[in-house]
mmCIF file of C-alpha atoms and ligand atoms in Angstrom:
data_model
loop_
_atom_site.group_PDB
_atom_site.id
_atom_site.type_symbol
_atom_site.label_atom_id
_atom_site.label_comp_id
_atom_site.label_asym_id
_atom_site.label_seq_id
_atom_site.Cartn_x
_atom_site.Cartn_y
_atom_site.Cartn_z
ATOM 1 C CA MET C 265 -20.360 29.582 10.525
ATOM 2 C CA ALA C 266 -17.450 31.040 13.289
ATOM 3 C CA ARG C 267 -17.901 30.593 16.754
ATOM 4 C CA SER C 268 -16.149 31.683 20.121
ATOM 5 C CA SER C 269 -18.312 29.482 22.689
ATOM 6 C CA THR C 270 -16.493 26.255 24.015
ATOM 7 C CA LEU C 271 -15.987 23.571 21.080
ATOM 8 C CA ASN C 272 -18.244 20.327 21.934
ATOM 9 C CA VAL C 273 -16.463 17.784 20.695
ATOM 10 C CA ALA C 274 -17.089 14.119 20.054
ATOM 11 C CA VAL C 275 -14.375 11.517 19.685
ATOM 12 C CA ILE C 276 -15.397 8.189 17.806
ATOM 13 C CA GLY C 277 -12.941 5.538 18.237
ATOM 14 C CA VAL C 278 -11.154 5.598 21.736
ATOM 15 C CA GLY C 279 -8.632 3.186 22.378
ATOM 16 C CA ARG C 280 -4.808 3.748 22.183
ATOM 17 C CA MET C 281 -4.787 7.311 20.039
ATOM 18 C CA GLY C 282 -8.376 8.091 21.100
ATOM 19 C CA ALA C 283 -8.724 8.207 24.830
ATOM 20 C CA ASP C 284 -5.663 9.910 24.941
ATOM 21 C CA HIS C 285 -7.389 12.773 22.423
ATOM 22 C CA VAL C 286 -10.151 12.762 24.887
ATOM 23 C CA ARG C 287 -7.534 13.602 27.786
ATOM 24 C CA ARG C 288 -6.038 16.170 26.048
ATOM 25 C CA ILE C 289 -9.084 17.620 24.924
ATOM 26 C CA ARG C 290 -10.078 17.757 28.904
ATOM 27 C CA GLU C 291 -6.248 18.629 29.916
ATOM 28 C CA VAL C 292 -4.972 20.222 27.938
ATOM 29 C CA VAL C 293 -6.489 22.272 25.580
ATOM 30 C CA SER C 294 -8.444 25.352 25.827
ATOM 31 C CA GLY C 295 -11.777 26.187 24.572
ATOM 32 C CA ALA C 296 -12.791 22.749 24.028
ATOM 33 C CA ARG C 297 -15.171 20.398 25.957
ATOM 34 C CA VAL C 298 -15.515 16.301 25.406
ATOM 35 C CA SER C 299 -18.874 16.135 25.217
ATOM 36 C CA ALA C 300 -20.039 12.853 23.018
ATOM 37 C CA VAL C 301 -17.439 9.246 23.183
ATOM 38 C CA VAL C 302 -17.969 6.390 20.395
ATOM 39 C CA ASP C 303 -17.181 3.222 20.475
ATOM 40 C CA ALA C 304 -17.631 -0.299 18.744
ATOM 41 C CA ASP C 305 -16.823 -1.552 22.338
ATOM 42 C CA ALA C 306 -19.853 -0.076 24.658
ATOM 43 C CA ASP C 307 -17.495 -0.981 27.925
ATOM 44 C CA ARG C 308 -14.434 1.470 26.780
ATOM 45 C CA ALA C 309 -17.377 3.639 25.714
ATOM 46 C CA GLU C 310 -18.548 3.895 28.968
ATOM 47 C CA ALA C 311 -14.947 3.316 30.702
ATOM 48 C CA VAL C 312 -13.543 7.225 28.933
ATOM 49 C CA ALA C 313 -17.029 8.528 29.458
ATOM 50 C CA ALA C 314 -17.144 7.878 32.759
ATOM 51 C CA ARG C 315 -13.896 9.619 33.161
ATOM 52 C CA ALA C 316 -14.413 12.590 30.909
ATOM 53 C CA GLY C 317 -17.245 13.205 33.127
ATOM 54 C CA GLY C 318 -20.270 14.953 31.880
ATOM 55 C CA CYS C 319 -19.815 13.277 28.412
ATOM 56 C CA ALA C 320 -22.162 10.557 26.588
ATOM 57 C CA ALA C 321 -21.784 6.916 26.157
ATOM 58 C CA TYR C 322 -22.788 5.678 22.370
ATOM 59 C CA THR C 323 -21.892 2.436 20.508
ATOM 60 C CA ASP C 324 -23.672 4.328 16.984
ATOM 61 C CA PRO C 325 -21.746 7.456 15.735
ATOM 62 C CA ALA C 326 -24.213 8.429 13.577
ATOM 63 C CA ALA C 327 -26.259 8.477 17.043
ATOM 64 C CA ALA C 328 -23.710 10.225 18.439
ATOM 65 C CA LEU C 329 -23.557 12.742 15.407
ATOM 66 C CA ALA C 330 -26.905 13.594 15.662
ATOM 67 C CA ALA C 331 -26.999 14.612 19.202
ATOM 68 C CA ALA C 332 -27.658 18.280 19.505
ATOM 69 C CA ASP C 333 -24.148 19.530 21.659
ATOM 70 C CA VAL C 334 -21.702 18.473 18.788
ATOM 71 C CA ASP C 335 -19.816 20.631 17.224
ATOM 72 C CA ALA C 336 -17.396 19.106 15.975
ATOM 73 C CA VAL C 337 -15.680 15.590 15.196
ATOM 74 C CA LEU C 338 -12.129 14.132 15.649
ATOM 75 C CA VAL C 339 -11.957 10.534 14.556
ATOM 76 C CA ALA C 340 -9.509 8.306 16.399
ATOM 77 C CA SER C 341 -11.556 4.517 15.390
ATOM 78 C CA PRO C 342 -8.698 2.361 13.063
ATOM 79 C CA GLY C 343 -8.571 3.259 9.113
ATOM 80 C CA PRO C 344 -11.068 1.020 7.607
ATOM 81 C CA ALA C 345 -13.529 2.752 9.897
ATOM 82 C CA HIS C 346 -12.824 6.383 8.645
ATOM 83 C CA GLU C 347 -14.545 6.870 5.391
ATOM 84 C CA ALA C 348 -17.916 6.503 7.156
ATOM 85 C CA ALA C 349 -16.796 8.589 10.384
ATOM 86 C CA LEU C 350 -16.174 10.781 8.048
ATOM 87 C CA LEU C 351 -19.026 11.161 5.327
ATOM 88 C CA ALA C 352 -21.900 11.294 8.477
ATOM 89 C CA ALA C 353 -19.666 14.085 9.802
ATOM 90 C CA LEU C 354 -19.691 15.606 5.984
ATOM 91 C CA ALA C 355 -23.562 14.694 6.421
ATOM 92 C CA HIS C 356 -24.239 17.628 9.564
ATOM 93 C CA ASP C 357 -21.717 19.775 7.595
ATOM 94 C CA LEU C 358 -19.537 19.241 11.127
ATOM 95 C CA PRO C 359 -15.819 20.158 11.321
ATOM 96 C CA VAL C 360 -13.567 16.598 12.003
ATOM 97 C CA LEU C 361 -9.626 16.356 12.652
ATOM 98 C CA CYS C 362 -9.234 12.973 11.707
ATOM 99 C CA GLU C 363 -6.671 10.401 12.678
ATOM 100 C CA LYS C 364 -4.215 9.515 10.145
ATOM 101 C CA PRO C 365 -4.228 7.935 7.928
ATOM 102 C CA LEU C 366 -7.896 9.905 5.861
ATOM 103 C CA THR C 367 -8.752 6.613 4.868
ATOM 104 C CA PRO C 368 -7.079 3.083 3.448
ATOM 105 C CA ASP C 369 -6.814 3.679 -0.108
ATOM 106 C CA PRO C 370 -7.570 6.064 -2.853
ATOM 107 C CA ALA C 371 -10.845 5.811 -3.763
ATOM 108 C CA SER C 372 -12.101 5.685 -0.927
ATOM 109 C CA ALA C 373 -10.144 9.133 -0.177
ATOM 110 C CA LEU C 374 -11.729 10.932 -3.161
ATOM 111 C CA ARG C 375 -15.525 9.275 -1.806
ATOM 112 C CA VAL C 376 -14.985 11.476 0.634
ATOM 113 C CA LEU C 377 -12.572 14.876 -1.377
ATOM 114 C CA ASP C 378 -16.016 14.338 -3.530
ATOM 115 C CA ALA C 379 -17.895 14.445 -0.419
ATOM 116 C CA GLU C 380 -16.429 17.834 1.230
ATOM 117 C CA ARG C 381 -15.736 19.572 -2.696
ATOM 118 C CA ARG C 382 -20.328 19.084 -2.186
ATOM 119 C CA LEU C 383 -19.542 21.174 0.327
ATOM 120 C CA GLY C 384 -17.648 23.728 -0.632
ATOM 121 C CA ARG C 385 -15.473 24.389 1.454
ATOM 122 C CA ARG C 386 -12.824 22.854 4.085
ATOM 123 C CA ARG C 387 -14.391 21.156 6.696
ATOM 124 C CA VAL C 388 -11.830 18.004 7.654
ATOM 125 C CA GLN C 389 -8.451 18.094 8.909
ATOM 126 C CA VAL C 390 -6.124 15.172 8.362
ATOM 127 C CA GLY C 391 -3.927 13.740 11.795
ATOM 128 C CA PHE C 392 -0.707 14.176 10.327
ATOM 129 C CA MET C 393 1.410 15.199 13.688
ATOM 130 C CA ARG C 394 4.954 16.336 12.614
ATOM 131 C CA ARG C 395 3.465 19.399 10.976
ATOM 132 C CA TYR C 396 2.920 20.265 14.788
ATOM 133 C CA ASP C 397 6.470 19.239 15.913
ATOM 134 C CA ALA C 398 9.128 21.929 17.059
ATOM 135 C CA GLU C 399 11.768 20.801 15.129
ATOM 136 C CA TYR C 400 9.876 19.820 11.964
ATOM 137 C CA VAL C 401 8.177 23.308 12.066
ATOM 138 C CA ARG C 402 11.604 24.101 12.202
ATOM 139 C CA LEU C 403 13.114 21.993 9.668
ATOM 140 C CA GLU C 404 10.544 23.211 7.487
ATOM 141 C CA GLN C 405 11.113 26.450 8.184
ATOM 142 C CA LEU C 406 14.599 26.752 7.292
ATOM 143 C CA LEU C 407 13.658 25.041 3.384
ATOM 144 C CA ARG C 408 11.409 27.440 2.690
ATOM 145 C CA THR C 409 13.656 30.018 3.068
ATOM 146 C CA GLY C 410 16.125 28.902 0.627
ATOM 147 C CA ARG C 411 18.972 29.293 2.891
ATOM 148 C CA LEU C 412 20.693 26.123 2.061
ATOM 149 C CA GLY C 413 19.782 26.147 -1.869
ATOM 150 C CA ARG C 414 17.822 23.459 -3.040
ATOM 151 C CA PRO C 415 17.124 19.837 -1.140
ATOM 152 C CA LEU C 416 17.720 17.955 -3.287
ATOM 153 C CA LEU C 417 17.464 14.181 -0.548
ATOM 154 C CA LEU C 418 15.509 13.592 2.363
ATOM 155 C CA HIS C 419 16.720 11.186 4.526
ATOM 156 C CA GLN C 420 13.838 9.087 6.920
ATOM 157 C CA ARG C 421 14.055 6.939 9.745
ATOM 158 C CA HIS C 422 10.501 5.694 10.951
ATOM 159 C CA ARG C 423 10.990 3.266 14.048
ATOM 160 C CA ASN C 424 8.652 1.377 16.499
ATOM 161 C CA VAL C 425 10.058 -0.904 19.149
ATOM 162 C CA THR C 426 7.428 -3.566 18.204
ATOM 163 C CA SER C 427 4.915 -3.956 15.709
ATOM 164 C CA PRO C 428 1.575 -4.532 17.360
ATOM 165 C CA PRO C 429 -0.131 -7.879 17.526
ATOM 166 C CA GLY C 430 -1.463 -9.277 13.528
ATOM 167 C CA TRP C 431 0.274 -6.110 11.854
ATOM 168 C CA THR C 432 1.312 -6.373 8.148
ATOM 169 C CA SER C 433 3.743 -5.863 5.620
ATOM 170 C CA ASP C 434 1.090 -3.913 3.507
ATOM 171 C CA LEU C 435 0.466 -1.194 6.963
ATOM 172 C CA LEU C 436 4.193 -0.472 7.909
ATOM 173 C CA ILE C 437 3.443 1.057 4.004
ATOM 174 C CA SER C 438 -0.140 1.886 4.111
ATOM 175 C CA ASP C 439 0.505 3.178 7.960
ATOM 176 C CA SER C 440 3.387 3.413 9.175
ATOM 177 C CA LEU C 441 5.434 4.850 6.495
ATOM 178 C CA ALA C 442 2.514 7.401 5.600
ATOM 179 C CA HIS C 443 3.537 9.517 8.390
ATOM 180 C CA GLU C 444 6.629 9.863 5.699
ATOM 181 C CA VAL C 445 4.442 10.143 2.978
ATOM 182 C CA ASP C 446 3.311 13.580 4.362
ATOM 183 C CA ALA C 447 6.639 14.941 5.739
ATOM 184 C CA THR C 448 7.943 14.784 2.636
ATOM 185 C CA ARG C 449 4.886 16.342 0.465
ATOM 186 C CA TRP C 450 5.292 19.445 2.916
ATOM 187 C CA LEU C 451 8.717 19.036 3.403
ATOM 188 C CA LEU C 452 9.864 19.383 0.072
ATOM 189 C CA GLY C 453 6.560 21.485 -1.139
ATOM 190 C CA GLN C 454 6.798 18.406 -3.980
ATOM 191 C CA GLU C 455 4.205 16.174 -5.302
ATOM 192 C CA ILE C 456 5.331 12.537 -5.314
ATOM 193 C CA THR C 457 4.612 10.298 -8.828
ATOM 194 C CA ALA C 458 7.163 6.993 -8.192
ATOM 195 C CA VAL C 459 7.713 4.613 -5.552
ATOM 196 C CA THR C 460 10.369 1.900 -4.936
ATOM 197 C CA VAL C 461 10.023 -0.430 -1.911
ATOM 198 C CA LEU C 462 13.168 -2.448 -1.403
ATOM 199 C CA ARG C 463 12.822 -5.475 1.091
ATOM 200 C CA PRO C 464 15.885 -6.444 2.950
ATOM 201 C CA ALA C 465 16.602 -9.885 4.453
ATOM 202 C CA PRO C 466 13.556 -9.495 7.638
ATOM 203 C CA SER C 467 15.062 -9.063 11.816
ATOM 204 C CA GLY C 468 14.929 -12.272 13.246
ATOM 205 C CA ASP C 469 12.529 -10.241 15.864
ATOM 206 C CA ALA C 470 9.767 -9.472 13.875
ATOM 207 C CA PRO C 471 6.414 -11.914 13.565
ATOM 208 C CA ALA C 472 6.816 -14.069 10.688
ATOM 209 C CA GLY C 473 6.179 -13.393 7.422
ATOM 210 C CA LEU C 474 7.009 -10.153 8.079
ATOM 211 C CA GLN C 475 8.865 -7.665 5.928
ATOM 212 C CA ASP C 476 10.340 -5.406 8.592
ATOM 213 C CA PRO C 477 12.250 -3.156 7.690
ATOM 214 C CA GLN C 478 11.456 -2.156 4.960
ATOM 215 C CA PHE C 479 13.509 0.450 1.984
ATOM 216 C CA VAL C 480 11.509 2.947 0.582
ATOM 217 C CA VAL C 481 13.103 5.702 -2.339
ATOM 218 C CA LEU C 482 10.368 8.352 -3.011
ATOM 219 C CA GLU C 483 10.526 10.079 -6.049
ATOM 220 C CA THR C 484 9.287 13.315 -5.910
ATOM 221 C CA ASP C 485 8.196 16.703 -9.033
ATOM 222 C CA GLY C 486 10.523 18.663 -8.094
ATOM 223 C CA GLY C 487 13.510 16.138 -9.494
ATOM 224 C CA ALA C 488 14.873 15.120 -5.026
ATOM 225 C CA ILE C 489 15.004 12.036 -4.110
ATOM 226 C CA ALA C 490 13.680 10.262 -0.375
ATOM 227 C CA ASP C 491 14.491 7.675 1.096
ATOM 228 C CA VAL C 492 12.569 5.785 3.940
ATOM 229 C CA GLU C 493 13.656 3.087 6.455
ATOM 230 C CA VAL C 494 10.899 1.340 7.895
ATOM 231 C CA PHE C 495 11.123 -0.876 11.176
ATOM 232 C CA VAL C 496 8.565 -1.556 13.419
ATOM 233 C CA ASN C 497 10.016 -4.389 15.325
ATOM 234 C CA CYS C 498 13.995 -2.460 16.259
ATOM 235 C CA GLY C 499 13.638 -3.513 20.106
ATOM 236 C CA PHE C 500 15.279 -0.461 21.155
ATOM 237 C CA GLY C 501 13.128 2.692 20.707
ATOM 238 C CA TYR C 502 10.992 4.462 18.985
ATOM 239 C CA GLN C 503 12.453 6.731 16.425
ATOM 240 C CA VAL C 504 11.556 9.026 13.166
ATOM 241 C CA ARG C 505 14.523 11.285 11.827
ATOM 242 C CA ALA C 506 14.671 13.448 8.813
ATOM 243 C CA GLN C 507 17.760 14.462 7.085
ATOM 244 C CA ALA C 508 17.703 17.149 3.764
ATOM 245 C CA VAL C 509 20.585 17.812 1.915
ATOM 246 C CA CYS C 510 20.209 21.361 0.144
ATOM 247 C CA GLU C 511 22.742 22.128 -2.426
ATOM 248 C CA ARG C 512 24.814 24.036 0.177
ATOM 249 C CA GLY C 513 24.425 22.578 3.723
ATOM 250 C CA THR C 514 22.396 19.490 5.849
ATOM 251 C CA ALA C 515 19.750 20.251 8.600
ATOM 252 C CA HIS C 516 18.102 17.134 10.483
ATOM 253 C CA VAL C 517 15.832 16.986 12.978
ATOM 254 C CA GLY C 518 14.806 14.338 15.470
ATOM 255 C CA ASP C 519 17.947 13.009 17.469
ATOM 256 C CA GLY C 520 15.888 13.368 20.657
ATOM 257 C CA HIS C 521 19.249 14.430 22.815
ATOM 258 C CA ALA C 522 17.668 16.815 24.767
ATOM 259 C CA MET C 523 19.155 15.399 27.616
ATOM 260 C CA VAL C 524 22.738 13.996 27.916
ATOM 261 C CA THR C 525 23.798 12.906 31.528
ATOM 262 C CA GLN C 526 27.360 12.440 32.510
ATOM 263 C CA ALA C 527 28.567 10.000 35.375
ATOM 264 C CA ASP C 528 30.326 7.329 36.438
ATOM 265 C CA GLY C 529 32.266 8.040 33.810
ATOM 266 C CA ARG C 530 30.003 7.162 30.642
ATOM 267 C CA TRP C 531 27.264 9.674 28.877
ATOM 268 C CA GLY C 532 24.292 8.979 27.642
ATOM 269 C CA GLY C 533 20.152 10.113 27.612
ATOM 270 C CA THR C 534 16.852 7.993 26.976
ATOM 271 C CA ILE C 535 15.108 6.653 23.717
ATOM 272 C CA ALA C 536 11.592 7.420 23.755
ATOM 273 C CA GLN C 537 9.735 3.785 23.717
ATOM 274 C CA ASP C 538 6.656 5.507 21.831
ATOM 275 C CA TYR C 539 5.050 8.029 19.426
ATOM 276 C CA LEU C 540 2.833 9.254 22.660
ATOM 277 C CA GLU C 541 6.096 10.234 24.454
ATOM 278 C CA ARG C 542 7.892 11.452 21.134
ATOM 279 C CA PHE C 543 5.813 13.874 19.725
ATOM 280 C CA GLU C 544 3.139 14.455 23.183
ATOM 281 C CA ASP C 545 3.684 18.565 22.329
ATOM 282 C CA ALA C 546 3.267 18.131 18.647
ATOM 283 C CA TYR C 547 -0.459 16.740 19.509
ATOM 284 C CA ASP C 548 -1.287 18.718 22.248
ATOM 285 C CA ARG C 549 -0.024 21.548 18.851
ATOM 286 C CA GLU C 550 -2.140 19.538 16.859
ATOM 287 C CA VAL C 551 -5.794 19.593 18.796
ATOM 288 C CA GLN C 552 -5.043 23.165 20.415
ATOM 289 C CA THR C 553 -4.256 24.590 16.894
ATOM 290 C CA TRP C 554 -7.561 22.726 15.125
ATOM 291 C CA VAL C 555 -9.891 24.050 18.599
ATOM 292 C CA ASP C 556 -8.650 27.793 17.322
ATOM 293 C CA SER C 557 -9.478 27.282 13.806
ATOM 294 C CA VAL C 558 -12.817 25.499 13.867
ATOM 295 C CA ARG C 559 -13.716 27.601 16.406
ATOM 296 C CA HIS C 560 -12.960 30.693 14.715
ATOM 297 C CA GLY C 561 -14.170 29.483 10.958
ATOM 298 C CA THR C 562 -11.956 26.772 9.114
ATOM 299 C CA PRO C 563 -9.618 24.155 9.878
ATOM 300 C CA THR C 564 -5.841 25.295 8.455
ATOM 301 C CA GLY C 565 -4.309 21.895 8.827
ATOM 302 C CA PRO C 566 -3.173 18.852 6.616
ATOM 303 C CA SER C 567 -6.487 18.883 3.904
ATOM 304 C CA VAL C 568 -9.075 15.860 2.737
ATOM 305 C CA TRP C 569 -5.882 16.585 -0.652
ATOM 306 C CA ASP C 570 -3.458 15.636 1.802
ATOM 307 C CA GLY C 571 -4.780 12.677 2.939
ATOM 308 C CA LEU C 572 -5.675 11.554 -0.971
ATOM 309 C CA ALA C 573 -2.006 12.427 -2.011
ATOM 310 C CA ALA C 574 -0.314 9.655 0.854
ATOM 311 C CA ALA C 575 -2.876 7.298 0.185
ATOM 312 C CA ALA C 576 -2.346 7.051 -3.240
ATOM 313 C CA VAL C 577 1.453 6.504 -3.178
ATOM 314 C CA CYS C 578 0.911 4.429 -0.154
ATOM 315 C CA ALA C 579 -1.160 2.350 -3.022
ATOM 316 C CA ALA C 580 1.693 2.825 -4.894
ATOM 317 C CA GLY C 581 4.065 1.735 -2.720
ATOM 318 C CA VAL C 582 2.295 -1.905 -1.549
ATOM 319 C CA ARG C 583 2.327 -2.082 -5.515
ATOM 320 C CA SER C 584 5.986 -1.632 -4.966
ATOM 321 C CA LEU C 585 6.192 -4.288 -1.768
ATOM 322 C CA THR C 586 4.354 -6.624 -3.591
ATOM 323 C CA GLU C 587 5.132 -6.628 -7.427
ATOM 324 C CA GLY C 588 8.777 -5.944 -6.687
ATOM 325 C CA GLY C 589 10.786 -2.448 -8.958
ATOM 326 C CA ARG C 590 9.071 0.991 -9.402
ATOM 327 C CA VAL C 591 5.993 1.744 -9.365
ATOM 328 C CA GLU C 592 4.081 5.461 -10.125
ATOM 329 C CA VAL C 593 1.794 7.831 -8.458
ATOM 330 C CA GLU C 594 -1.231 7.761 -10.110
ATOM 331 C CA LEU C 595 -2.929 11.710 -8.414
ATOM 332 C CA PRO C 596 -5.778 13.085 -10.118
ATOM 333 C CA GLU C 597 -6.172 17.013 -10.683
ATOM 334 C CA ARG C 598 -5.734 19.027 -7.748
ATOM 335 C CA PRO C 599 -8.858 20.566 -6.787
ATOM 336 C CA SER C 600 -9.046 24.808 -6.323
ATOM 337 C CA LEU C 601 -11.025 24.200 -3.551
ATOM 338 C CA TYR C 602 -7.248 22.601 -1.441
ATOM 339 C CA GLY C 603 -4.923 26.130 -3.303
HETATM 340 P P1 NAI F 123 -6.945 1.177 18.823
HETATM 341 O O1 NAI F 123 -7.124 -0.227 17.975
HETATM 342 O O2 NAI F 123 -6.216 1.016 19.791
HETATM 343 O O3 NAI F 123 -8.601 2.021 18.824
HETATM 344 C C1 NAI F 123 -9.109 2.256 18.125
HETATM 345 C C2 NAI F 123 -10.462 1.857 19.002
HETATM 346 O O4 NAI F 123 -11.850 2.081 18.062
HETATM 347 C C3 NAI F 123 -11.071 1.024 19.615
HETATM 348 O O5 NAI F 123 -11.359 1.013 20.711
HETATM 349 C C4 NAI F 123 -12.233 0.530 18.743
HETATM 350 O O6 NAI F 123 -13.386 -0.370 19.484
HETATM 351 C C5 NAI F 123 -12.865 1.847 18.476
HETATM 352 N N1 NAI F 123 -13.294 1.183 17.024
HETATM 353 C C6 NAI F 123 -13.357 -0.156 16.135
HETATM 354 N N2 NAI F 123 -14.206 0.371 14.683
HETATM 355 C C7 NAI F 123 -15.627 1.110 15.522
HETATM 356 C C8 NAI F 123 -16.056 2.720 14.884
HETATM 357 N N3 NAI F 123 -16.986 1.243 13.429
HETATM 358 N N4 NAI F 123 -16.885 2.891 15.175
HETATM 359 C C9 NAI F 123 -16.148 3.108 16.236
HETATM 360 N N5 NAI F 123 -15.187 3.180 16.985
HETATM 361 C C10 NAI F 123 -14.813 1.709 16.883
HETATM 362 O O7 NAI F 123 -6.366 2.067 18.107
HETATM 363 P P2 NAI F 123 -5.265 3.384 17.905
HETATM 364 O O8 NAI F 123 -3.827 2.599 17.729
HETATM 365 O O9 NAI F 123 -6.151 4.018 18.736
HETATM 366 O O10 NAI F 123 -5.632 4.318 16.273
HETATM 367 C C11 NAI F 123 -7.006 4.892 15.982
HETATM 368 C C12 NAI F 123 -6.460 6.009 14.903
HETATM 369 O O11 NAI F 123 -5.070 6.653 15.052
HETATM 370 C C13 NAI F 123 -6.019 5.016 13.853
HETATM 371 O O12 NAI F 123 -6.587 5.734 12.252
HETATM 372 C C14 NAI F 123 -4.137 4.745 13.808
HETATM 373 O O13 NAI F 123 -3.757 5.014 13.069
HETATM 374 C C15 NAI F 123 -3.541 6.211 14.649
HETATM 375 N N6 NAI F 123 -2.746 6.506 14.957
HETATM 376 C C16 NAI F 123 -1.808 8.189 14.615
HETATM 377 C C17 NAI F 123 -1.526 8.064 15.339
HETATM 378 C C18 NAI F 123 -0.386 9.137 14.988
HETATM 379 O O14 NAI F 123 0.341 9.867 15.352
HETATM 380 N N7 NAI F 123 -1.188 9.707 14.665
HETATM 381 C C19 NAI F 123 0.264 6.609 15.770
HETATM 382 C C20 NAI F 123 -1.393 5.666 16.350
HETATM 383 C C21 NAI F 123 -2.426 4.866 15.800
#
């Protein structure tokens, strides 16, 4: 049903990302308000609700979704909690913006896809925000014009200052690489068919036992090769970069050279320290676009199919990391609902 009045959004999970999305909806986005916040941690839910003003705090997502003043849901709980939240939202036929990953594995992603197909229309958008970053959008548009010829190679980098406590080698794939998996599929307009994860000697600055960095090679059904360096304890900054090598030229994004200073016999700039800084504008655009689309009908951004495809590629990646060698991606037929 088309909505033109203010969209009442329940935000599930108000840790780092969720609390930032609550702030964004309050301060930046038009056409929406936060009507409920949900967190397993009752004190955190209360604190964020108090800051947001005029919204209820819950610890149980089901209770929040049953509330009368909830028109849409933003899921920002940890990945393993996404399936339950998504299935509950779909049972209420509510539109959802779900932070990546859609779910942590292909089997649960498929259950979400089946639930959405039973509704017969798209309700869920996945939070792959590189698709809303101005530089990435420009790169995708350039590749789509074909001016540089066919993309042959895509080199990508994903670096964080430090990994969160308890981070595992698998999470470098299923949580971090997931972004570049989606970016590869979107930039090239191709599906990823096989994954090889290479394991350089870990950095001495990485926590003991963590395979960091990792070097990932993705093969596509269009014959392109994408490589991704994932290095989550690089120590110096948060960097996300992509370079497409095409038949008649190259294009790259993510240098972060917005401002270069020259003083005291030196030149230089600053490096963003985290994703909230680097992708602030992209998150703003992502949430505004989602609000606009669901107020007038259907989410238009990355779909459950994109979430499932990313989960399938990441599952192959985790197998390659664990067992070694090249692992083929197992993906079902793309349902007609997803174009
Ligand atoms: P976080 O750990 O800071 O926050 C998660 C919050 O969810 C916590 O407050 C926790 O108490 C709450 N929670 C746990 N289980 C819950 C449940 N069943 N129901 C309701 N609340 C629950 O995690 P963070 O970093 O905010 O990540 C949240 C999501 O955002 C994850 O899916 C993560 O992958 C994604 N993310 C996306 C980024 C992006 O660039 N798009 C960047 C960082 C995270």
